[in-house]
PDB file of C-alpha atoms and ligand atoms in Angstrom:
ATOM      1  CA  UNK A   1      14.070  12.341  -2.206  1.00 97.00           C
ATOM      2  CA  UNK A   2      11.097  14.343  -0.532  1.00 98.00           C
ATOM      3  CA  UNK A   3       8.781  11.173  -0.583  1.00 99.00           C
ATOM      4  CA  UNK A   4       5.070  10.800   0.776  1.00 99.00           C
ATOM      5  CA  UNK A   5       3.221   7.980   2.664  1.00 99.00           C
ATOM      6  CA  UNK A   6      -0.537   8.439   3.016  1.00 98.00           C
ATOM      7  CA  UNK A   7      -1.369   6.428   5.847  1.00 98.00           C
ATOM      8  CA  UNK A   8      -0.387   5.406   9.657  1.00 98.00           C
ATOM      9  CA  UNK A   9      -1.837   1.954   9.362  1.00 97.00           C
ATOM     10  CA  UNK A  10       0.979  -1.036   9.603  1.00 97.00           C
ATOM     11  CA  UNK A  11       1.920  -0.718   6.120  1.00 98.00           C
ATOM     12  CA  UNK A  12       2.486   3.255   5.975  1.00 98.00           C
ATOM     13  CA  UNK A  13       4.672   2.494   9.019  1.00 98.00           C
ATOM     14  CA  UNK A  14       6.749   0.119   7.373  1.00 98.00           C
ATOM     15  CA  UNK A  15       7.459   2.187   4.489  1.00 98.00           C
ATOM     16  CA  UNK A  16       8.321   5.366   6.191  1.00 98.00           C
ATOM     17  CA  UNK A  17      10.415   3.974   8.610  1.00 98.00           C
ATOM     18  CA  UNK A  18      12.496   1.873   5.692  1.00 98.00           C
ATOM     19  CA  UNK A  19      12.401   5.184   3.404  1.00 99.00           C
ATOM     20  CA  UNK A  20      13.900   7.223   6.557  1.00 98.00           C
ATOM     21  CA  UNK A  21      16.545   4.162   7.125  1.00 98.00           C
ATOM     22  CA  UNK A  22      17.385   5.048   2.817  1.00 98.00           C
ATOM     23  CA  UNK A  23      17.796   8.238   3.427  1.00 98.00           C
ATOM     24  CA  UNK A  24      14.629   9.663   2.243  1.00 98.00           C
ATOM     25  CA  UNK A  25      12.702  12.843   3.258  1.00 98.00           C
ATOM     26  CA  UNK A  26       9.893  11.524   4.761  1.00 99.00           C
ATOM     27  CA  UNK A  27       6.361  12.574   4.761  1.00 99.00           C
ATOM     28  CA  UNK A  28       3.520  11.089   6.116  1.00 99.00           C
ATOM     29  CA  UNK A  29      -0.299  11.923   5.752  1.00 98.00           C
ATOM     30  CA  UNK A  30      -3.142  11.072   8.051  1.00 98.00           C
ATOM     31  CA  UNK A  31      -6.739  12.646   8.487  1.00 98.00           C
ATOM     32  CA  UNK A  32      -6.074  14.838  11.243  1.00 98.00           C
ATOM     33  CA  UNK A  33      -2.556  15.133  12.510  1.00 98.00           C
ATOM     34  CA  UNK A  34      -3.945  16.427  16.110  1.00 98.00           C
ATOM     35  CA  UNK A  35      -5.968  13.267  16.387  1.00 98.00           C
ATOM     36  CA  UNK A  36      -3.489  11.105  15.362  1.00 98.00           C
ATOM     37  CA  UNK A  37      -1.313  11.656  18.121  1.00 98.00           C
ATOM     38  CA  UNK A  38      -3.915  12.107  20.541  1.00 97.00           C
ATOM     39  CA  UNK A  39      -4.322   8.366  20.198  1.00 96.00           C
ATOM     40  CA  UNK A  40      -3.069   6.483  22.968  1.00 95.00           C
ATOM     41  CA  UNK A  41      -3.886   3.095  22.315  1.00 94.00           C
ATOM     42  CA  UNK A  42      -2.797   0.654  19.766  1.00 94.00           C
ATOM     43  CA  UNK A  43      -5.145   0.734  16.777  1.00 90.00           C
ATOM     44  CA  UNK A  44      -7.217  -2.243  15.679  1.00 86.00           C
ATOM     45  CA  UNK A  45      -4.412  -4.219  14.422  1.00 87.00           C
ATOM     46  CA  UNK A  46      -2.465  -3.812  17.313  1.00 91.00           C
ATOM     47  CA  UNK A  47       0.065  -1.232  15.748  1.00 94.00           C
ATOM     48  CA  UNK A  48       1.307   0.576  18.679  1.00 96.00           C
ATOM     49  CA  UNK A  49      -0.197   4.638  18.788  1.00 97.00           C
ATOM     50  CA  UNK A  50       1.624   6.692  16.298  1.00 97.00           C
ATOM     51  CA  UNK A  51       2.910   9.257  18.318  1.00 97.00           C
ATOM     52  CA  UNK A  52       5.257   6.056  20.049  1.00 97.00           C
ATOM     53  CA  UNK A  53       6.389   5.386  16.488  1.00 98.00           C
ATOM     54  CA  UNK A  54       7.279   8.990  15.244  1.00 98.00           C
ATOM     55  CA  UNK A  55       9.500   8.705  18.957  1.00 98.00           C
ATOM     56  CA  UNK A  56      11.168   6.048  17.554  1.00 98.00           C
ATOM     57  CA  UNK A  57      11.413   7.290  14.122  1.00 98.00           C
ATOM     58  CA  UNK A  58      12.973  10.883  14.618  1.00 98.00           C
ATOM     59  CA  UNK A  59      12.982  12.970  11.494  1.00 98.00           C
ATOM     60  CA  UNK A  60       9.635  11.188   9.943  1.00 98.00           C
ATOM     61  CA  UNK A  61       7.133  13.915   9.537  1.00 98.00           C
ATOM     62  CA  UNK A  62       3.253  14.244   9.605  1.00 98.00           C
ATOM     63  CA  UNK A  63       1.036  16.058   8.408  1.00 98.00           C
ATOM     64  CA  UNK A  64      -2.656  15.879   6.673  1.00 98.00           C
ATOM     65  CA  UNK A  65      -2.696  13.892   4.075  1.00 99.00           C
ATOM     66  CA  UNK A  66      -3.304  17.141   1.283  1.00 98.00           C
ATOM     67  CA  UNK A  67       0.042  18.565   3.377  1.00 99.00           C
ATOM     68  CA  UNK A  68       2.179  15.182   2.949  1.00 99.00           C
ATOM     69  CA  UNK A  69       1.406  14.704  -1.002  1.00 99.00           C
ATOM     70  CA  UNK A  70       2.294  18.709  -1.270  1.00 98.00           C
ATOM     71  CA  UNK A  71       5.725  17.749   0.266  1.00 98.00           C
ATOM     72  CA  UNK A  72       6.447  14.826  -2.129  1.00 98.00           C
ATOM     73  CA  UNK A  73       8.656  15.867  -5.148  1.00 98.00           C
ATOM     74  CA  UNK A  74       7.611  12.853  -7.213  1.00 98.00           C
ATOM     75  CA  UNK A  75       6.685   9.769  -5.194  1.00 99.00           C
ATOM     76  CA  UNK A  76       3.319   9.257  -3.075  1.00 99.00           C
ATOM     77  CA  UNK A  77       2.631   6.012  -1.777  1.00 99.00           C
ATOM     78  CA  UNK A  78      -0.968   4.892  -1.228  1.00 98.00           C
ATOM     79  CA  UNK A  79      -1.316   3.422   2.117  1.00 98.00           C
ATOM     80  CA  UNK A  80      -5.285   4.511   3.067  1.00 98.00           C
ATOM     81  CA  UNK A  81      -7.575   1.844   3.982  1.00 97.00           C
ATOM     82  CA  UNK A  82      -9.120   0.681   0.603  1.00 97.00           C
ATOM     83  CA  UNK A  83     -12.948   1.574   0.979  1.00 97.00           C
ATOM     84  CA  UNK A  84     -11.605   5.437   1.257  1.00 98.00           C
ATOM     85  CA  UNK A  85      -8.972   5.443  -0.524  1.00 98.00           C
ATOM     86  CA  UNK A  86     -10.576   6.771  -3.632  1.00 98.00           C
ATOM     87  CA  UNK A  87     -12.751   9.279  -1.789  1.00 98.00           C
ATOM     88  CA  UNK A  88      -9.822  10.619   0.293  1.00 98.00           C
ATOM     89  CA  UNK A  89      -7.318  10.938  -3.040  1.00 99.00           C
ATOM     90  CA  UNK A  90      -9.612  12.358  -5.409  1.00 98.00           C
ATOM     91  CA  UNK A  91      -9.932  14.804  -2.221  1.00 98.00           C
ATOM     92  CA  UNK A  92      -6.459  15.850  -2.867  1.00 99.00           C
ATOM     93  CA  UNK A  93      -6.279  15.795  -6.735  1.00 98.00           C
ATOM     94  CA  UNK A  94      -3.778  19.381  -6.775  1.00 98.00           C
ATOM     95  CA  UNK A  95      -1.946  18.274  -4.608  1.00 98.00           C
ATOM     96  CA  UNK A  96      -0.977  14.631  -6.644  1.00 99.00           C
ATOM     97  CA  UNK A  97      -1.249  16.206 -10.048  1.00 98.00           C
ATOM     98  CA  UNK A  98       1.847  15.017 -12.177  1.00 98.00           C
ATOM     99  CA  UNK A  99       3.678  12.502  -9.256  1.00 99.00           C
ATOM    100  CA  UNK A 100       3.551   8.778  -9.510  1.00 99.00           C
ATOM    101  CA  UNK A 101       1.064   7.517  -6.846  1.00 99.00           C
ATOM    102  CA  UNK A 102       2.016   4.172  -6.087  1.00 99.00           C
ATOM    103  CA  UNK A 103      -0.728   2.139  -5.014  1.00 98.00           C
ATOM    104  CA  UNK A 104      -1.065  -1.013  -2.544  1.00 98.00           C
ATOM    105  CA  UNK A 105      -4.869  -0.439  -1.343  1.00 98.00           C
ATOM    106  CA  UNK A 106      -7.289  -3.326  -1.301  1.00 98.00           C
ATOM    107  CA  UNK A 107     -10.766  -2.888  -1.858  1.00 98.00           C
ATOM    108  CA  UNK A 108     -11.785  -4.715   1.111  1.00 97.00           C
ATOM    109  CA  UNK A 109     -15.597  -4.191   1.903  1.00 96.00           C
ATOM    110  CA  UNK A 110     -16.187  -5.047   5.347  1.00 95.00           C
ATOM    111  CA  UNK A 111     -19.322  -5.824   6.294  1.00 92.00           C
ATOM    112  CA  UNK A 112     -20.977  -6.669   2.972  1.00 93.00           C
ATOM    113  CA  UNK A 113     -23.916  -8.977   2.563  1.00 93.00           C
ATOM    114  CA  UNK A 114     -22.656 -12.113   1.146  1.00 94.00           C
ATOM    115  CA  UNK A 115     -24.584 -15.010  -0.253  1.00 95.00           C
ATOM    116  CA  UNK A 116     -21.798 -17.377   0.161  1.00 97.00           C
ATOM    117  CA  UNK A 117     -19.460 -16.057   3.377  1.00 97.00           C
ATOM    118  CA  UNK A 118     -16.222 -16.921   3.928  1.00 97.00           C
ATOM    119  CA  UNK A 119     -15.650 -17.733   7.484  1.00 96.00           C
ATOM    120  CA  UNK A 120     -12.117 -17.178   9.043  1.00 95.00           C
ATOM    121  CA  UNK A 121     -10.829 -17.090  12.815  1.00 93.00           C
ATOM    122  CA  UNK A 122     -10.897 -13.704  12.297  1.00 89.00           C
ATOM    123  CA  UNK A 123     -14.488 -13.127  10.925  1.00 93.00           C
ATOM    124  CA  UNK A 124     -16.065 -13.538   7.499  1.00 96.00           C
ATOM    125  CA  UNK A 125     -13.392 -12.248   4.749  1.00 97.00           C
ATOM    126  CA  UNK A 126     -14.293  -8.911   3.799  1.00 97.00           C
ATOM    127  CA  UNK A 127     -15.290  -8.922   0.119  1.00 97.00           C
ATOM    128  CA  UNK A 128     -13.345  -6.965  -2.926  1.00 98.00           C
ATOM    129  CA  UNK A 129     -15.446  -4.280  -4.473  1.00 97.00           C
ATOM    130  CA  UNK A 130     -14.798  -3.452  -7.193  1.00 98.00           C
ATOM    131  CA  UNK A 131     -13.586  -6.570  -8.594  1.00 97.00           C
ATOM    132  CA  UNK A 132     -13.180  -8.984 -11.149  1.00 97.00           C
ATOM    133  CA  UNK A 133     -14.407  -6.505 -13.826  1.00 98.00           C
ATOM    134  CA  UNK A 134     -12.736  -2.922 -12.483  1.00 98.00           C
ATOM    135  CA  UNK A 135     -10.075  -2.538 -10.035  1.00 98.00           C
ATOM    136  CA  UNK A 136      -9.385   0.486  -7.340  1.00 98.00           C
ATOM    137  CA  UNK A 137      -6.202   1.281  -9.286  1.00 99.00           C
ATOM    138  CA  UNK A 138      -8.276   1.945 -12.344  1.00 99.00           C
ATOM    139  CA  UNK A 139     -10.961   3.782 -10.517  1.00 99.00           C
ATOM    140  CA  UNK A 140      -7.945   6.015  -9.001  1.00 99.00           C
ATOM    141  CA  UNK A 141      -6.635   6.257 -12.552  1.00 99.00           C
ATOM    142  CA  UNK A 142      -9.915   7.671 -14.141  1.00 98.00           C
ATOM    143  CA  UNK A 143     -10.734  10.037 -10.995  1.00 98.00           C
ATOM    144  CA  UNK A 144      -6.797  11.463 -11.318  1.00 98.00           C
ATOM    145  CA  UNK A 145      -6.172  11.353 -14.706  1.00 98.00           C
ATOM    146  CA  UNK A 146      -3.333  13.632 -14.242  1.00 98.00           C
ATOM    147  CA  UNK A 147      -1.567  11.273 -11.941  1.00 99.00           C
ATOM    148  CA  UNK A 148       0.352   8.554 -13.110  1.00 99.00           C
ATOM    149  CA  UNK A 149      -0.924   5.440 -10.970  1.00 99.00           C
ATOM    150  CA  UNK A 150       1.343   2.251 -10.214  1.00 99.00           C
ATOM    151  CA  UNK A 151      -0.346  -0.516  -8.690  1.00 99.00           C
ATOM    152  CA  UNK A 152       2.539  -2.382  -6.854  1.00 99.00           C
ATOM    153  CA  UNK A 153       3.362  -3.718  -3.534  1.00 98.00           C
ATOM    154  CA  UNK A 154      -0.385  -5.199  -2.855  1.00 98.00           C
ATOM    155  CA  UNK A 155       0.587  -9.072  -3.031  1.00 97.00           C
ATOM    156  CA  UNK A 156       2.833  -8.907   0.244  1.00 95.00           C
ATOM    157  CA  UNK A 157       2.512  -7.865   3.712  1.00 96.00           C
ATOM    158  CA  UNK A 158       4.558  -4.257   3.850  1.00 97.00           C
ATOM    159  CA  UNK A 159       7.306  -5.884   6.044  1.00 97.00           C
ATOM    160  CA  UNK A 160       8.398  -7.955   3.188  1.00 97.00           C
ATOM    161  CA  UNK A 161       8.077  -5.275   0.687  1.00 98.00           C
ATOM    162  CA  UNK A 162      10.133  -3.169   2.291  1.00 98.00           C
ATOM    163  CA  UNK A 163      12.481  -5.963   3.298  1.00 98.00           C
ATOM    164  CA  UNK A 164      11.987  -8.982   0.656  1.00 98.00           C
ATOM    165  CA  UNK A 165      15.603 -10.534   1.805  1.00 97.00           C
ATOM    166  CA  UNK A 166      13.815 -11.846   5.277  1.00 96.00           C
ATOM    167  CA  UNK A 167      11.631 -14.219   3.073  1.00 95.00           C
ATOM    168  CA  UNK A 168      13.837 -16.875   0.667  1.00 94.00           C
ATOM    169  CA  UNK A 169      16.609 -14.931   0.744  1.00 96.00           C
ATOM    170  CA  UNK A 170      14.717 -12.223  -1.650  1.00 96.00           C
ATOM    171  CA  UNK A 171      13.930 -14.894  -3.908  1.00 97.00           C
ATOM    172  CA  UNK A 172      10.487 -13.929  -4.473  1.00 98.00           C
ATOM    173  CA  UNK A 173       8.503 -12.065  -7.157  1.00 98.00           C
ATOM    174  CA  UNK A 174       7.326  -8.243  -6.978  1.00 98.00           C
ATOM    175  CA  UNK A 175       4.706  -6.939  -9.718  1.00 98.00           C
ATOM    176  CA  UNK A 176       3.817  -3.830 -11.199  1.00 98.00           C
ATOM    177  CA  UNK A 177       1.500  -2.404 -13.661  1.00 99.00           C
ATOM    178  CA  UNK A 178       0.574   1.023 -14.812  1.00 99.00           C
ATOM    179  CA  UNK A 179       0.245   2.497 -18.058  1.00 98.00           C
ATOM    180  CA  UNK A 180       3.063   5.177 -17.584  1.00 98.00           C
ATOM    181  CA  UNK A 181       6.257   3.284 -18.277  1.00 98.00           C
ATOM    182  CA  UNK A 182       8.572   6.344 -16.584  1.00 98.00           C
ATOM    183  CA  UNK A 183       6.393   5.863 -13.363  1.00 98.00           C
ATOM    184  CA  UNK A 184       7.075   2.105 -13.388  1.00 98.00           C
ATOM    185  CA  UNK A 185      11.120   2.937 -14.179  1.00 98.00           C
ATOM    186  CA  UNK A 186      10.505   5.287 -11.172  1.00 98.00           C
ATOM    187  CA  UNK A 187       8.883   2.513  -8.829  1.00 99.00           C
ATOM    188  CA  UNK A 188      11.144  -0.162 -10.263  1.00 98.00           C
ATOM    189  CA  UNK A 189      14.167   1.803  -9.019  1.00 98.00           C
ATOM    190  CA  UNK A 190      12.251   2.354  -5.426  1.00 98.00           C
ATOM    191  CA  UNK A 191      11.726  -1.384  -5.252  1.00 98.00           C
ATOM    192  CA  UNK A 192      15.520  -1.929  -6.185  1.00 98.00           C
ATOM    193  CA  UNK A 193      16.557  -0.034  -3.552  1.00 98.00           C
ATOM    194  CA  UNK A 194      14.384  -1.594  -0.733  1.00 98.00           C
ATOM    195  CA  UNK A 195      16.397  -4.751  -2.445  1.00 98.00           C
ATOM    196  CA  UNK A 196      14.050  -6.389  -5.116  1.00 98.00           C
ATOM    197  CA  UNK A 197      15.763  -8.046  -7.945  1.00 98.00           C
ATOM    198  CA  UNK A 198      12.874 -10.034  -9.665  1.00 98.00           C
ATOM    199  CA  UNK A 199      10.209  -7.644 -10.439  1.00 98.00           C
ATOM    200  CA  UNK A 200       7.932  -8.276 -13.032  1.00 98.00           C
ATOM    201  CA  UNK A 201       5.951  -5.381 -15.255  1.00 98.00           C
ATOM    202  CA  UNK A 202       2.460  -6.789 -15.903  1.00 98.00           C
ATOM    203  CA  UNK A 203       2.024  -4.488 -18.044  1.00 98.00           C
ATOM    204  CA  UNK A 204      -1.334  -1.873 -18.502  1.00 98.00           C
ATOM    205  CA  UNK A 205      -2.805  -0.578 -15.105  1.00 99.00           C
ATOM    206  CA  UNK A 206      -6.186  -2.851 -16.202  1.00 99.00           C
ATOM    207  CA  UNK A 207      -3.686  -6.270 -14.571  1.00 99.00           C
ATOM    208  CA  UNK A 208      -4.384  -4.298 -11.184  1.00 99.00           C
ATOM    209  CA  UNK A 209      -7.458  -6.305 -11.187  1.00 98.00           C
ATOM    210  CA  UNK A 210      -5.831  -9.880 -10.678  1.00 98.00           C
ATOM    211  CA  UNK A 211      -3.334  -8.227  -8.177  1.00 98.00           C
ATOM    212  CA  UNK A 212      -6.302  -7.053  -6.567  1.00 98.00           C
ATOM    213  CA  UNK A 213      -7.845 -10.258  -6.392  1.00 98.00           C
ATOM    214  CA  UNK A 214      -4.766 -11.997  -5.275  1.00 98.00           C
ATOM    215  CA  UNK A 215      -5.532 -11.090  -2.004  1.00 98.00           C
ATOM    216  CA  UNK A 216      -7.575 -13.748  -1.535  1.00 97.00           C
ATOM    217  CA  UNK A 217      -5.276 -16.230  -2.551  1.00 97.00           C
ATOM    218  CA  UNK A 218      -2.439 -14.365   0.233  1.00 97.00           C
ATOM    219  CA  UNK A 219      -5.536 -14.536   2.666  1.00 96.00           C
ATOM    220  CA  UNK A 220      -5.994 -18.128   2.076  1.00 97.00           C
ATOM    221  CA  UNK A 221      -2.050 -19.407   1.665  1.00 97.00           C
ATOM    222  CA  UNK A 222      -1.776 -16.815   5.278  1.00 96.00           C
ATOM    223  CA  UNK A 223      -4.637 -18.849   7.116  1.00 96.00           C
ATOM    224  CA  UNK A 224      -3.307 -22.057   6.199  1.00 96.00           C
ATOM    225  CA  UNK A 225       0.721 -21.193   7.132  1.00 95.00           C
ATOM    226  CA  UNK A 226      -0.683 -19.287  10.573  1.00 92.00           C
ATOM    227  CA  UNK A 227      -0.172 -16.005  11.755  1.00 78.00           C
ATOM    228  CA  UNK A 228       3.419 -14.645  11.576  1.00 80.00           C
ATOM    229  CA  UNK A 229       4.325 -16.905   8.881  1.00 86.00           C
ATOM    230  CA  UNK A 230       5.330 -14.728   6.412  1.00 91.00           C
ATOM    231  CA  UNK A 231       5.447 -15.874   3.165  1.00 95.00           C
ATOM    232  CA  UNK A 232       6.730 -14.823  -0.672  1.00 95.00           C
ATOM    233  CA  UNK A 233       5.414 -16.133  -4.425  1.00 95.00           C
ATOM    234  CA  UNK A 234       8.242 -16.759  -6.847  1.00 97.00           C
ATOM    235  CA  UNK A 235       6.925 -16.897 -10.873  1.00 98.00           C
ATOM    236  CA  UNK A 236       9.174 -19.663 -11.899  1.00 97.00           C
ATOM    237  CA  UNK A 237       9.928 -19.300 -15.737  1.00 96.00           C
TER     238      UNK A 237
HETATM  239  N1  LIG B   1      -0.551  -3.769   5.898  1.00 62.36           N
HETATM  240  C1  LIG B   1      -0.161  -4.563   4.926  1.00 62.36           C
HETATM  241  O1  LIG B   1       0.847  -5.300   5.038  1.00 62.36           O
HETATM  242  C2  LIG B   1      -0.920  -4.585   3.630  1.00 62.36           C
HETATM  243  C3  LIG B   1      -0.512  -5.480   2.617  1.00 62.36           C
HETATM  244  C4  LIG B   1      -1.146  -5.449   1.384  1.00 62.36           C
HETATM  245  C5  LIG B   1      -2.195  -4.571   1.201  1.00 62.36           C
HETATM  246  N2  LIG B   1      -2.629  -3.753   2.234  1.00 62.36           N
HETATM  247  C6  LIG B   1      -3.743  -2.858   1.995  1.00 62.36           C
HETATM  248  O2  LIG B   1      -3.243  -1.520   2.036  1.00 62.36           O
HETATM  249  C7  LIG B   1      -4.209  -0.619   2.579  1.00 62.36           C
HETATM  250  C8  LIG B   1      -3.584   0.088   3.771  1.00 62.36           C
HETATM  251  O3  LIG B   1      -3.247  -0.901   4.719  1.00 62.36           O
HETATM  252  P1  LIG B   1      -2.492  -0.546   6.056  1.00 62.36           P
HETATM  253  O4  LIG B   1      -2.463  -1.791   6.847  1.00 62.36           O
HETATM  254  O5  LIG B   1      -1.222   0.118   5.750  1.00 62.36           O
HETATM  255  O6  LIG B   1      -3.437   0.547   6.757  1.00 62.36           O
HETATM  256  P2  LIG B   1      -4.995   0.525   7.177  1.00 62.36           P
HETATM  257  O7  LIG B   1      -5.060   0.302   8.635  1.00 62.36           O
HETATM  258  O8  LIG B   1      -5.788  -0.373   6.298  1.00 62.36           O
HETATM  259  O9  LIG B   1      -5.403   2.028   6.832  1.00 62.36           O
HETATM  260  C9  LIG B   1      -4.903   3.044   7.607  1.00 62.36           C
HETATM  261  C10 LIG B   1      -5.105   4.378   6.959  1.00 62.36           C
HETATM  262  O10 LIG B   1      -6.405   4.528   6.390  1.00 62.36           O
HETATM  263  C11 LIG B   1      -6.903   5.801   6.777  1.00 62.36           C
HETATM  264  N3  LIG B   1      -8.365   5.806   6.837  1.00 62.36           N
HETATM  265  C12 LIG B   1      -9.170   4.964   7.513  1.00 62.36           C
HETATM  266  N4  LIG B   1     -10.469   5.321   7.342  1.00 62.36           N
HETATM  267  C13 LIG B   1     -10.462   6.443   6.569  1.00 62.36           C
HETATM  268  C14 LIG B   1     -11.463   7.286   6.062  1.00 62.36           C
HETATM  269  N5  LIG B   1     -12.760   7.076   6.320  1.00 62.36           N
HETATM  270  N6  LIG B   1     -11.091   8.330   5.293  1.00 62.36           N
HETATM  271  C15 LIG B   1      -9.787   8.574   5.014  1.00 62.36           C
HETATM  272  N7  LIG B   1      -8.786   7.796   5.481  1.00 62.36           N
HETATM  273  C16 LIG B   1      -9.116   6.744   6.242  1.00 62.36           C
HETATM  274  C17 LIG B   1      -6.323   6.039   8.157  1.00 62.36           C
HETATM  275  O11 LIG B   1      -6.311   7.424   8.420  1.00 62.36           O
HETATM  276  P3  LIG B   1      -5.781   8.023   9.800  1.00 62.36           P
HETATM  277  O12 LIG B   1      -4.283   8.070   9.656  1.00 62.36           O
HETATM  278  O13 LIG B   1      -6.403   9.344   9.856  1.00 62.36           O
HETATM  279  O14 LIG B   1      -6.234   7.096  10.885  1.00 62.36           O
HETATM  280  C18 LIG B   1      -4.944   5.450   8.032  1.00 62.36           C
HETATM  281  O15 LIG B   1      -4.012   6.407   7.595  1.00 62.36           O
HETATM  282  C19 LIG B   1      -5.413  -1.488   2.902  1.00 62.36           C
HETATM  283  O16 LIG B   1      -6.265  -1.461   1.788  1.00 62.36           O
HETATM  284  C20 LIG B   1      -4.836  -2.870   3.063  1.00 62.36           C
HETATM  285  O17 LIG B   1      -5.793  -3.883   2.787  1.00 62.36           O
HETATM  286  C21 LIG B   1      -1.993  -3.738   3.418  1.00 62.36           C
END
């Protein structure tokens, strides 16, 4: 399949480089494809510069991210940072009208004011906006109503998603929601074939919200385990 990744952060990586190793046609989407591999240095997370990983990955292919969700035939991941992710979708509306965008953004707001911070080793834990009440799947949802949103992937690093058999032997959980039940068969089968057997549909895109949040519960369980110690959550019923 002719399948887009918008995004060159860690997790875009991960997926394009597991959808090449499938056998996909691989597109990827970034601001400004010039720019992009202008960069010479790793980015903030330390991900090497991208032109280094499209050497190493021959066949991956970028373009802007309007040019990369064109390309797709049905499936566009989400992989933009999550305080523009809505801003730089709704940007491309024609171009994601009637494909299943699957979506693993966080609404991270770095910086915020916060009454009650959260200090980590690795500064004060960005806070989720929106949350609790509205999610960044829904607000994708209503600005795109013609494209059929999946939240998925969001509770685990990309690494694993792409590759759950390196934690537990693939004993782990995956979740899903949406509120198009042929775009959750479609991401169920994508999730299969990166090797997920226990996947479970939480039904209406509105349980985005407690995936969402769950990220400061992986934040938290990640602090306490260390960096590098990756880690799965099994629903045991
Ligand atoms: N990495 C993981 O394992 C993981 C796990 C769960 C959830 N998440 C969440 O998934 C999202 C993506 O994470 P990531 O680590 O893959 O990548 P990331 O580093 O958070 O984001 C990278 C992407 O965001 C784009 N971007 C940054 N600022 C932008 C702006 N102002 N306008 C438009 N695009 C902008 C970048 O564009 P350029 O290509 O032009 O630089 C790049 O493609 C985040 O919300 C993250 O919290 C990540």
């Amino acid at each position: 399949m002719k399948i887009a990744v918008l995004g060159t952060g860690g997790g875009g990586r991960a997926h394009a480089a597991r959808l090449l190793e499938l056998g996909h046609d691989v597109h990827v989407g970034t601001r400004d494809p010039e720019a992009t591999l202008a960069r010479t240095e790793p980015d903030m997370m330390g991900n090497p510069p991208y032109q280094q990983f499209l050497a190493d990955h021959p066949g991956i292919r970028l373009h802007t991210f309007a040019d990369a969700a064109a390309a797709a035939d049905e499936i566009v991941i989400n992989g933009i940072d999550g305080a523009s992710a809505l801003g730089a979708l709704t940007a491309i509306a024609e171009q994601l009208n009637g494909k299943v965008l699957i979506d693993y953004a966080v609404p991270y707001l770095y910086g915020a004011e916060m009454e009650h911070p959260w200090p980590t080793p690795f500064g004060t834990m960005p806070k989720l906006d929106p949350c609790d009440t509205d999610s960044l799947a829904e607000q994708i949802q209503r600005a795109l109503p013609d494209v059929k949103v999946v939240k998925s992937f969001v509770t685990q690093e990309q690494d694993t998603v792409v590759n759950p058999e390196a934690i537990g032997g693939g004993d782990h959980t995956m979740f899903l929601a949406g509120n198009h039940t042929e775009a959750k068969k479609t991401v169920t089968e994508l999730l299969n074939s990166y090797g997920w057997t226990d996947i479970l549909d939480l039904g209406d895109l509105v349980a985005a919200r407690g995936m969402e949040m769950y990220a400061h519960m992986h934040a938290a369980i990640g602090l306490t385990l260390g960096l590098g110690n990756h880690f799965g959550v099994k629903v045991v019923r």
